Short mmCIF file of C-alpha atoms in Angstrom, two decimals:
data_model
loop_
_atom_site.label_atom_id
_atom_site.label_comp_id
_atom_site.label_asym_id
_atom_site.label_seq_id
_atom_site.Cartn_x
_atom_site.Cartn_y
_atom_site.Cartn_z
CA UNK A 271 20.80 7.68 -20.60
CA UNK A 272 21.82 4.57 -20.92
CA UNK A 273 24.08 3.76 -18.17
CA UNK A 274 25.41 0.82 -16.47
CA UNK A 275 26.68 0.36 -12.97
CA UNK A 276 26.51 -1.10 -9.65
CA UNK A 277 25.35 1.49 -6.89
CA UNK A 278 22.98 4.16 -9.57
CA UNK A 279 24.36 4.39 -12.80
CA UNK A 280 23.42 8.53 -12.72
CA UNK A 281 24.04 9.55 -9.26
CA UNK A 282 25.95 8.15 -6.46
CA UNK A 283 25.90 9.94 -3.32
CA UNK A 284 28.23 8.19 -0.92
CA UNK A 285 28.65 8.99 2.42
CA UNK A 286 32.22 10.25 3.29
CA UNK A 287 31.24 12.71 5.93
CA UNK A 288 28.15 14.29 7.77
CA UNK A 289 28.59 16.92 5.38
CA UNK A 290 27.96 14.22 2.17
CA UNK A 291 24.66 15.42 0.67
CA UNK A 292 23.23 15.93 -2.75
CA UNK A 293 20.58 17.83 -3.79
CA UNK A 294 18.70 17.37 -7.30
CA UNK A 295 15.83 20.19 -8.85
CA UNK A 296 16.26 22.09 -11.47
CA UNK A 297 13.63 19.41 -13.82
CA UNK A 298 16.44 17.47 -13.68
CA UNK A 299 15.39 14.03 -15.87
CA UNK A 300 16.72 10.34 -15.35
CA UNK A 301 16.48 7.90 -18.03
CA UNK A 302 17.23 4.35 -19.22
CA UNK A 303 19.38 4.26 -16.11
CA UNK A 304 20.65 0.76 -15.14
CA UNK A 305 22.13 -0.34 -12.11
CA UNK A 306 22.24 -3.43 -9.12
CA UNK A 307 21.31 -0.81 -6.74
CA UNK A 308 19.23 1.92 -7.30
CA UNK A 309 18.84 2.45 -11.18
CA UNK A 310 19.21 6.24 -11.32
CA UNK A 311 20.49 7.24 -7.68
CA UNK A 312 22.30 5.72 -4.93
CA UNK A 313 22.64 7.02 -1.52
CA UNK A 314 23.94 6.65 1.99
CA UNK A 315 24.08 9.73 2.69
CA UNK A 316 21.16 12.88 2.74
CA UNK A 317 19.03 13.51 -0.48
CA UNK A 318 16.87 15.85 -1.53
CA UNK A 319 15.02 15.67 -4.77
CA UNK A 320 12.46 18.35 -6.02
CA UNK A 321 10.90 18.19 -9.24
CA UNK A 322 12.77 15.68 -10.99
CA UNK A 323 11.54 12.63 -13.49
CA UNK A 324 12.83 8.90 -13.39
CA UNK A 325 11.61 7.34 -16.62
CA UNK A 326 12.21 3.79 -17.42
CA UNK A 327 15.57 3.63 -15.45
CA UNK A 328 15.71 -0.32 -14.25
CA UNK A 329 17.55 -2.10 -11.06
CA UNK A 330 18.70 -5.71 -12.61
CA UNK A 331 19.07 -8.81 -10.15
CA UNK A 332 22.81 -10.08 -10.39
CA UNK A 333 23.74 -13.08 -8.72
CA UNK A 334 27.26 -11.78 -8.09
CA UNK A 335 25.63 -9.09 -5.99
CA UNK A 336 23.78 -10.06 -2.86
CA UNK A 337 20.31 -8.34 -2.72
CA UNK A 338 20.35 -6.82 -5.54
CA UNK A 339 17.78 -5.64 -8.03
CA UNK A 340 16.26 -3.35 -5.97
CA UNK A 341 15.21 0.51 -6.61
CA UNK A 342 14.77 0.57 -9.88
CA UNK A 343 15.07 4.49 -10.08
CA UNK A 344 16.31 5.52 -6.60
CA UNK A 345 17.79 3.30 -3.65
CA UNK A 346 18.16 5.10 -0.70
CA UNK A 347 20.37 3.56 1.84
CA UNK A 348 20.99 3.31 5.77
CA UNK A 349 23.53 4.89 7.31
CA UNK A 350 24.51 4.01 11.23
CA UNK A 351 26.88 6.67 10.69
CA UNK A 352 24.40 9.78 10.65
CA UNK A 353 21.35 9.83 13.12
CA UNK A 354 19.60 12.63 11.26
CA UNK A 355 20.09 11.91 7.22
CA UNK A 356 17.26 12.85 5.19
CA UNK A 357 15.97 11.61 2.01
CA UNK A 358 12.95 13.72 0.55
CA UNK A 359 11.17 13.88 -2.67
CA UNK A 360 8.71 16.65 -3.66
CA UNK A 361 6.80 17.09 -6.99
CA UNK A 362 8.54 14.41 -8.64
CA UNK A 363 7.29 11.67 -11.51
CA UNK A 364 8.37 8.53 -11.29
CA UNK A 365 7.26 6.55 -14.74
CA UNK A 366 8.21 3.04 -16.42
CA UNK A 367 10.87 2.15 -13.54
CA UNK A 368 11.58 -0.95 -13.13
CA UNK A 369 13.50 -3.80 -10.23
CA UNK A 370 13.69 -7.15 -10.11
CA UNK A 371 13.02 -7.93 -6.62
CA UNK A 372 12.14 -4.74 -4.62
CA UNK A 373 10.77 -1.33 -5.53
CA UNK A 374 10.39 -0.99 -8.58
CA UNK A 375 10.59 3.03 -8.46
CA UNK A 376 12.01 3.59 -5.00
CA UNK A 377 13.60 1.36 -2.37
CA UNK A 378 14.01 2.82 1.14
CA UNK A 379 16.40 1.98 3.81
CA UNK A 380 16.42 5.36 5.24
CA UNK A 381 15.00 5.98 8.60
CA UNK A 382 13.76 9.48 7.92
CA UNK A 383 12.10 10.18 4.83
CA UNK A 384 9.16 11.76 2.81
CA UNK A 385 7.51 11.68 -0.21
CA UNK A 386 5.19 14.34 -1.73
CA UNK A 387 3.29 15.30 -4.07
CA UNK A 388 4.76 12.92 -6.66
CA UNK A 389 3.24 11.01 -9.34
CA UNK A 390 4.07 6.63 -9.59
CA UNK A 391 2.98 5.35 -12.92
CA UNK A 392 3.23 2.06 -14.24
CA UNK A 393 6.24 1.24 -12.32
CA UNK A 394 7.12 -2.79 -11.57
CA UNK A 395 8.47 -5.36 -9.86
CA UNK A 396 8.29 -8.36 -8.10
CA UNK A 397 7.27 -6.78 -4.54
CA UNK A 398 6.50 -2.74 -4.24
CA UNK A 399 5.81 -2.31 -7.66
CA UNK A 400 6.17 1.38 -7.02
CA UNK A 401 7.65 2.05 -3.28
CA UNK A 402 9.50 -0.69 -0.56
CA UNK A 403 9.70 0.75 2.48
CA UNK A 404 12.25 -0.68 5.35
CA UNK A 405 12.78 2.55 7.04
CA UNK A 406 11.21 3.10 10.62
CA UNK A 407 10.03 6.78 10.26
CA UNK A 408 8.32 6.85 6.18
CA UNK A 409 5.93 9.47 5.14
CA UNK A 410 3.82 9.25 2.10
CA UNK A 411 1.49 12.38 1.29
CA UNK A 412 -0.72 13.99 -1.21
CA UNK A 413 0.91 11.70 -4.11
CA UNK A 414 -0.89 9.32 -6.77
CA UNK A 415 0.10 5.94 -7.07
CA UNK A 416 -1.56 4.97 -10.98
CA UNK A 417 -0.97 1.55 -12.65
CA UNK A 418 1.74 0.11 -11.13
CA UNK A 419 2.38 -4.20 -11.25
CA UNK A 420 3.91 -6.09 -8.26
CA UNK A 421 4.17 -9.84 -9.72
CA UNK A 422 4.24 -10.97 -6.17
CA UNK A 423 2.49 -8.35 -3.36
CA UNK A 424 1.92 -4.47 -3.01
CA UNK A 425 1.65 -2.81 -6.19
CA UNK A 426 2.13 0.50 -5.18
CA UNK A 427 3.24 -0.12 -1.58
CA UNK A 428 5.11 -2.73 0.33
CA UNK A 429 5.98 -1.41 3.76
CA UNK A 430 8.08 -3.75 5.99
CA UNK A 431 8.63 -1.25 8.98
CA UNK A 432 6.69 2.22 9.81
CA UNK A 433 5.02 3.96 7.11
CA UNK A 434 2.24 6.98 7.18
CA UNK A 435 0.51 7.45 4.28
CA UNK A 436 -1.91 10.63 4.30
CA UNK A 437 -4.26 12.17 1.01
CA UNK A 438 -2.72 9.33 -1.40
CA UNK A 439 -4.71 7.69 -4.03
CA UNK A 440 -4.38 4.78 -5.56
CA UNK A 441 -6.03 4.10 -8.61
CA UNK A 442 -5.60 0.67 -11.03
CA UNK A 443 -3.08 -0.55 -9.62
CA UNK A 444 -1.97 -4.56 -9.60
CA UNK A 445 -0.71 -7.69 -8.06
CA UNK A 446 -0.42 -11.18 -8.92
CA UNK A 447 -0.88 -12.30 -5.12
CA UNK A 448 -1.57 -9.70 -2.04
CA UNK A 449 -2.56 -6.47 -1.70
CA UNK A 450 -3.28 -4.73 -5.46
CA UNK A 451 -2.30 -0.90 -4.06
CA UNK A 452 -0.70 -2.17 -0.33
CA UNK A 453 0.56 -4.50 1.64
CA UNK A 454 1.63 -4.55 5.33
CA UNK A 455 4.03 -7.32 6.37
CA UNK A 456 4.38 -9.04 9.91
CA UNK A 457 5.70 -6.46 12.32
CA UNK A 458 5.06 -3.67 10.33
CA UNK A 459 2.84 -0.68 11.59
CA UNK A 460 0.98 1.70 8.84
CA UNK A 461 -1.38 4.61 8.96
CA UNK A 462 -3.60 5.61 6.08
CA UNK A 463 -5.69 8.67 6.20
CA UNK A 464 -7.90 10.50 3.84
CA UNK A 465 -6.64 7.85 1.17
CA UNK A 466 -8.64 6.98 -1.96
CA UNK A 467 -8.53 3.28 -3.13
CA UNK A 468 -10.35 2.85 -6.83
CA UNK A 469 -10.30 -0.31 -9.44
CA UNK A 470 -7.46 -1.71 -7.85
CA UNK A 471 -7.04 -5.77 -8.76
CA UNK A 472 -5.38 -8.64 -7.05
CA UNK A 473 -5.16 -11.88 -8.53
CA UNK A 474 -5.94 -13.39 -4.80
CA UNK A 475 -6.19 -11.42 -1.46
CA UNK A 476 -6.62 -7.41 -0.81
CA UNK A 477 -7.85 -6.13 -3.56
CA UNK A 478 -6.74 -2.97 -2.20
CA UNK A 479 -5.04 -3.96 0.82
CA UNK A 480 -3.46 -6.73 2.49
CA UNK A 481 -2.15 -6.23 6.35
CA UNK A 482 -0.11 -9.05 8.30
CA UNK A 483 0.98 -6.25 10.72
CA UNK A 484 -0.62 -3.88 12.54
CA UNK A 485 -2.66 -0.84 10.44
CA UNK A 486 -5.29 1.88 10.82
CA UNK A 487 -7.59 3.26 8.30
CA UNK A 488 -9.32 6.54 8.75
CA UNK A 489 -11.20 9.01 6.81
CA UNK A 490 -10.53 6.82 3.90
CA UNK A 491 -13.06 6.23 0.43
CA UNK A 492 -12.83 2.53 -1.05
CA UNK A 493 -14.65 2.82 -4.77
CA UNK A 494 -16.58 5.45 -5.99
CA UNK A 495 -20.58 5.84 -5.89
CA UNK A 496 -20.81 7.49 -9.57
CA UNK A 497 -18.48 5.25 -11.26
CA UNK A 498 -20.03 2.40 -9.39
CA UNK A 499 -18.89 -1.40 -10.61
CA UNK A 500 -16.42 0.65 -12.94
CA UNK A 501 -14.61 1.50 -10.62
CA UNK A 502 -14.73 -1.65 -8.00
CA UNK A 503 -11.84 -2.88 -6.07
CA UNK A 504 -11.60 -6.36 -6.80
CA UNK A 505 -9.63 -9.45 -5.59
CA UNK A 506 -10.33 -13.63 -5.47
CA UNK A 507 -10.86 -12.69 -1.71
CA UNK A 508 -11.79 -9.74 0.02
CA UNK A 509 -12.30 -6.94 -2.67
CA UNK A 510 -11.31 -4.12 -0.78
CA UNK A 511 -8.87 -5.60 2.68
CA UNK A 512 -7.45 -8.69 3.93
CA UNK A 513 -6.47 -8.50 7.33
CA UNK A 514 -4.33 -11.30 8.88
CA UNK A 515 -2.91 -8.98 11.64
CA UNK A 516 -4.09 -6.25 13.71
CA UNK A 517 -6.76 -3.65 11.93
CA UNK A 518 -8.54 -0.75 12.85
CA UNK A 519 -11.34 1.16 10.12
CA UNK A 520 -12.56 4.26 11.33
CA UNK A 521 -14.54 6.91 9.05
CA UNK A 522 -14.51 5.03 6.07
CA UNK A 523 -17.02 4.06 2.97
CA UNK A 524 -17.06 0.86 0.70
CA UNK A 525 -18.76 1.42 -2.11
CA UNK A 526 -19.80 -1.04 -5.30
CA UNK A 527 -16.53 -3.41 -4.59
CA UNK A 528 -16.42 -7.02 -5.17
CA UNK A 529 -14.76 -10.28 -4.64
CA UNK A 530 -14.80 -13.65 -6.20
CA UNK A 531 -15.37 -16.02 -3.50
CA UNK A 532 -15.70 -13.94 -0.21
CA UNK A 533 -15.67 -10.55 1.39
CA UNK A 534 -16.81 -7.99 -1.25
CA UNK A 535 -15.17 -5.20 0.91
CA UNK A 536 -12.81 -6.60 4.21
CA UNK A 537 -12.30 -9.88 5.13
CA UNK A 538 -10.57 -10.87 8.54
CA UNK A 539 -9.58 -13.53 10.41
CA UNK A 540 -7.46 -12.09 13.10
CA UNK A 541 -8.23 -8.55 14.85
CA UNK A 542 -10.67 -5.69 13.84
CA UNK A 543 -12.85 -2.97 14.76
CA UNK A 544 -14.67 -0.60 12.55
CA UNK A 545 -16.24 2.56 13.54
CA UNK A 546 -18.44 4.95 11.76
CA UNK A 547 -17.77 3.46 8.89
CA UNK A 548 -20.33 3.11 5.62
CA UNK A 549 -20.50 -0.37 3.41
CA UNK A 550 -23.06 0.24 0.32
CA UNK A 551 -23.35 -2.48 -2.80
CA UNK A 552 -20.57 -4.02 -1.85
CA UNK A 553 -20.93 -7.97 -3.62
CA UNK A 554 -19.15 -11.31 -3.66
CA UNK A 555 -19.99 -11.74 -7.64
CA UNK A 556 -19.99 -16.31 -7.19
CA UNK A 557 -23.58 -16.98 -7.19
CA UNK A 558 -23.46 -20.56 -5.72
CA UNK A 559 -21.10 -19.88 -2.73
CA UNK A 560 -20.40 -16.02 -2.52
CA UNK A 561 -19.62 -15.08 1.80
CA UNK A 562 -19.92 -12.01 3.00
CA UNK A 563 -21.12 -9.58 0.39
CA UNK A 564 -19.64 -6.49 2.76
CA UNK A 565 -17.40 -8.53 5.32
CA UNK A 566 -16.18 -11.90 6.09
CA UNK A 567 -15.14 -12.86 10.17
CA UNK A 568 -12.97 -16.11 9.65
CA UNK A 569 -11.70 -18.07 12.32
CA UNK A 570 -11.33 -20.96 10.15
CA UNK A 571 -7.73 -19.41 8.82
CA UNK A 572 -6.37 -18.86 12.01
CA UNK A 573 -7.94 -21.00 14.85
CA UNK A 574 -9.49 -17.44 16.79
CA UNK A 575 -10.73 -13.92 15.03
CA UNK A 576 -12.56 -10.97 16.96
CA UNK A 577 -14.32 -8.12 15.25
CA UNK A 578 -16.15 -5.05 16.74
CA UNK A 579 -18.34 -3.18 14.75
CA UNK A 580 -19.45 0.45 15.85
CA UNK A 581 -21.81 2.65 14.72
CA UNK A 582 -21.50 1.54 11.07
CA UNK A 583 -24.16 1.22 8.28
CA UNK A 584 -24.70 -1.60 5.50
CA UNK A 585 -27.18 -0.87 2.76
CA UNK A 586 -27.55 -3.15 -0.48
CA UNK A 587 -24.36 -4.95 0.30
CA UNK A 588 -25.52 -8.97 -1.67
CA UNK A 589 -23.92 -12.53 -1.35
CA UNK A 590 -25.33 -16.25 -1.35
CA UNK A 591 -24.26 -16.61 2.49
CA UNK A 592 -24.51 -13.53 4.65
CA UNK A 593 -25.61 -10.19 2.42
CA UNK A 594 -23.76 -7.71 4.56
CA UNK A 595 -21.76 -9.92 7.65
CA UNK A 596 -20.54 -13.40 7.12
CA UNK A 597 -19.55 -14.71 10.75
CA UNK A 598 -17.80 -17.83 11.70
CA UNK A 599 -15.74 -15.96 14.04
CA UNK A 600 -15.99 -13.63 17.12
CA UNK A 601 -18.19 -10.55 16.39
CA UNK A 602 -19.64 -8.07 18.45
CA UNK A 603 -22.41 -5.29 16.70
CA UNK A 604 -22.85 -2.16 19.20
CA UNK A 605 -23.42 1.60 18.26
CA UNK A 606 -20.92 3.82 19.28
CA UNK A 607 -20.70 7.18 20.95
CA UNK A 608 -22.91 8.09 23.58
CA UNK A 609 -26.09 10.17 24.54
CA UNK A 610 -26.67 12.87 21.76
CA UNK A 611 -23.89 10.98 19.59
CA UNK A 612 -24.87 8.00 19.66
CA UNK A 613 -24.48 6.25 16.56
CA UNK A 614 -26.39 2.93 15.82
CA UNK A 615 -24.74 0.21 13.66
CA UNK A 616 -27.72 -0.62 10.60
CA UNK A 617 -28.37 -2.90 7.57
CA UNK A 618 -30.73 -1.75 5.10
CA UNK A 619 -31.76 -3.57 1.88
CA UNK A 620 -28.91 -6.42 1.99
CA UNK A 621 -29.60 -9.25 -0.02
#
């Protein structure tokens, strides 16, 4: 413990070779680690880490160093020298890290790598309070993102290039600006599946998601039915997704979320279609101007916005100015499938 350094303070595996790899299990434990570049570990070169903890190891912004305070526990680097470097992590806990700038638990560079079943708990920093992801092949499964602060955007996830996250959750997590659990910058392209999003907060837009890039949702549960307003996501705007990009929702349910101004469950003013999808007590909580207690089509924001919406239901969804569907955009309502599975869009009870 206690270490200081530039390129991880604990660990730094530098590539000399294709051979260059390290390889951490054992329970091997990381703490009070401090570095410019990845607080515990540094890498270029393959890593594998199985059931290891990083506990309040920190990645400190220097002004001598360009880009630096990021990965507060691990920073795992590019490498045009190997096509096929790895850099896993299975059955990990990552707790108290912290960076300055980027990821406050892990900052990736690395075009293949995986995470899995792992633990991120109250991890921070200024964007990807708990992952940053820059990498073009990221996978993100079966782990639970708990509690983590981004002071800008993407509390437990900023992803900047390709990331798949499958069977996360993501539960209380917070930013200051976009995106409480993710975000999804310009360019990027992200995949959630069978994901669980509850009381997640964001002092302004997502307040479980914000996309700028392109993203599909599917199979995915926004709130919880028993819990109910205990367990809301919650944001200024949109209390569940902000889409500014390129969106698809398939499978899905929005349950008892809210928002302060509009869109108690997605708000979007660029592209989106949902399918099959289930939007119940969903509320925009301002009782003079609330928009779109379940979803909000703006073209205002960005001159044009389409929306499909397929075979979906909206039951007891509540705002001043359109209970289930606020529309100042393009929207079209249809059912989707076909014959015998043919599923009809329906609003039940909105208020």
């Amino acid at each position: 413990s206690n270490n200081t350094s530039v390129y991880g303070s604990a660990i730094n595996n530098n590539y000399v070779d294709a051979n260059t790899s390290l390889t951490v299990n054992a329970k091997t434990i990381f703490s009070n680690n401090s570095a410019q570049y990845g607080g515990a570990i540094y890498g270029n070169a393959s890593m594998n880490i199985t059931s290891a903890t990083f506990d309040s190891n920190i990645s400190k912004r220097d002004s001598d160093y360009e880009n630096s305070g990021v990965g507060g526990a691990i920073f795992a680097d590019s490498n045009e020298n190997i096509s096929d470097k790895l850099f896993t992590v299975t059955s990990s806990t990552f707790t108290s890290n912290k960076s300055y700038v980027a990821g406050g638990a892990v900052y990736n560079k690395s075009d293949k790598a995986s995470i899995s079943k792992s633990t991120f708990t109250s991890n921070s920093s200024k964007d990807g309070g708990a992952l940053y992801n820059k990498g073009d092949e990221f996978n993100s499964s079966n782990n639970k993102y708990t509690s983590n602060i981004a002071s800008n955007s993407g509390a437990a996830i900023y992803n900047e290039n390709v990331l798949v996250s499958t069977k996360d959750t993501f539960n209380a997590n917070n930013s200051n600006r976009y995106g409480a659990a993710v975000y999804n910058a310009a360019n990027a392209n992200m995949t959630i599946t069978s994901g669980v999003f509850t009381s997640n907060t964001s002092g302004m837009y997502g307040g479980a998601i914000y996309n700028d890039g392109r993203i599909s949702i599917e199979s995915t549960t926004f709130g919880n039915a028993t819990s109910k307003y205990n367990a809301a996501n919650y944001a200024m705007s949109a209390g569940v997704f902000y889409n500014a990009g390129n969106a698809s929702i398939t499978g899905s349910t929005f349950t008892y979320n809210t928002a302060l101004i509009s869109a108690g469950g997605v708000y979007s003013n660029n592209y989106l279609t949902v399918t099959n999808s289930k939007f119940t007590n969903n509320k925009v909580t301002n009782p003079t101007g609330g928009i779109g207690g379940a979803l909000f089509i703006d073209a205002n924001e960005s001159g044009s916005s389409y929306a499909n919406v397929a075979g979906s239901t909206f039951t007891n969804n509540e705002a001043s100015i359109g209970g289930a569907i606020a529309n100042i955009g393009n929207l079209e309502i249809v059912s989707s499938g076909s014959g015998k599975k043919l599923v009809k869009t329906t609003f039940k009870s909105n208020k």
